[in-house]
């Protein structure tokens, strides 16, 4: 993010499930991602770096969810704590 300062206006945010086995090559399992704050990706330093780099918008991206509305609400609540 630092290297792209001034060149990135939008950022997609995802969180990776704890204990997921990611392939070195190929597609990521459908259940690999979860709501922000529930996985292993530290969101606070990412948001801080995005702000310093001039990113205008961060988008929450949840690939698979049994309840998309509940998932986005949970992610929004987490972002509000940062």
XYZ file of C-alpha atoms in Angstrom:
82
model
C 0.000 0.000 0.000
C 2.859 2.369 0.870
C 4.523 1.829 -2.505
C 1.288 2.705 -4.318
C 0.636 5.960 -2.454
C -1.438 8.293 -4.597
C -2.163 5.604 -7.193
C -4.826 3.514 -5.433
C -8.229 5.025 -4.770
C -10.069 1.887 -3.640
C -9.155 -1.174 -1.605
C -11.001 -4.469 -1.141
C -10.870 -5.886 2.389
C -11.122 -9.606 3.156
C -10.327 -11.689 6.212
C -8.880 -15.190 6.031
C -10.214 -17.974 8.233
C -7.879 -19.287 10.941
C -6.323 -22.643 10.138
C -7.269 -22.658 6.462
C -4.921 -24.620 4.212
C -4.208 -22.443 1.190
C -2.852 -24.003 -1.973
C 0.416 -22.581 -3.278
C -1.168 -22.362 -6.721
C -4.768 -22.573 -7.845
C -8.043 -21.464 -6.411
C -8.757 -20.701 -2.782
C -11.386 -22.886 -1.054
C -14.864 -21.326 -0.955
C -14.902 -21.319 2.844
C -11.484 -19.637 3.196
C -12.826 -16.167 3.977
C -14.937 -14.852 6.809
C -16.154 -11.621 8.359
C -13.631 -8.883 9.110
C -12.123 -9.281 12.559
C -12.855 -13.000 12.751
C -9.817 -14.203 10.833
C -6.052 -13.770 10.782
C -5.697 -10.565 8.732
C -4.905 -7.544 10.942
C -7.293 -4.896 9.611
C -6.172 -1.909 11.688
C -2.689 -1.535 10.123
C -4.182 -2.059 6.665
C -6.758 0.690 7.220
C -4.078 3.004 8.636
C -1.782 2.396 5.655
C -4.695 2.966 3.274
C -5.509 6.297 4.925
C -1.867 7.428 4.730
C -1.709 6.388 1.070
C -4.791 8.415 0.166
C -7.158 5.514 -0.459
C -10.622 7.042 -0.741
C -12.769 3.928 -0.294
C -12.388 0.518 1.312
C -14.845 -2.164 0.237
C -15.705 -5.199 2.330
C -15.627 -8.304 0.180
C -17.179 -11.522 1.506
C -16.967 -14.254 -1.129
C -19.201 -16.903 0.425
C -21.665 -16.439 3.263
C -24.804 -18.282 4.306
C -26.237 -14.920 5.470
C -24.720 -11.983 3.526
C -26.601 -9.290 5.488
C -25.438 -10.674 8.846
C -21.889 -10.986 7.491
C -21.691 -7.388 6.305
C -23.200 -6.141 9.562
C -20.571 -8.043 11.540
C -17.765 -6.668 9.356
C -19.113 -3.105 9.690
C -19.222 -3.466 13.479
C -15.591 -4.580 13.463
C -14.503 -1.676 11.256
C -16.279 0.749 13.589
C -14.017 -0.394 16.445
C -10.830 0.541 14.581
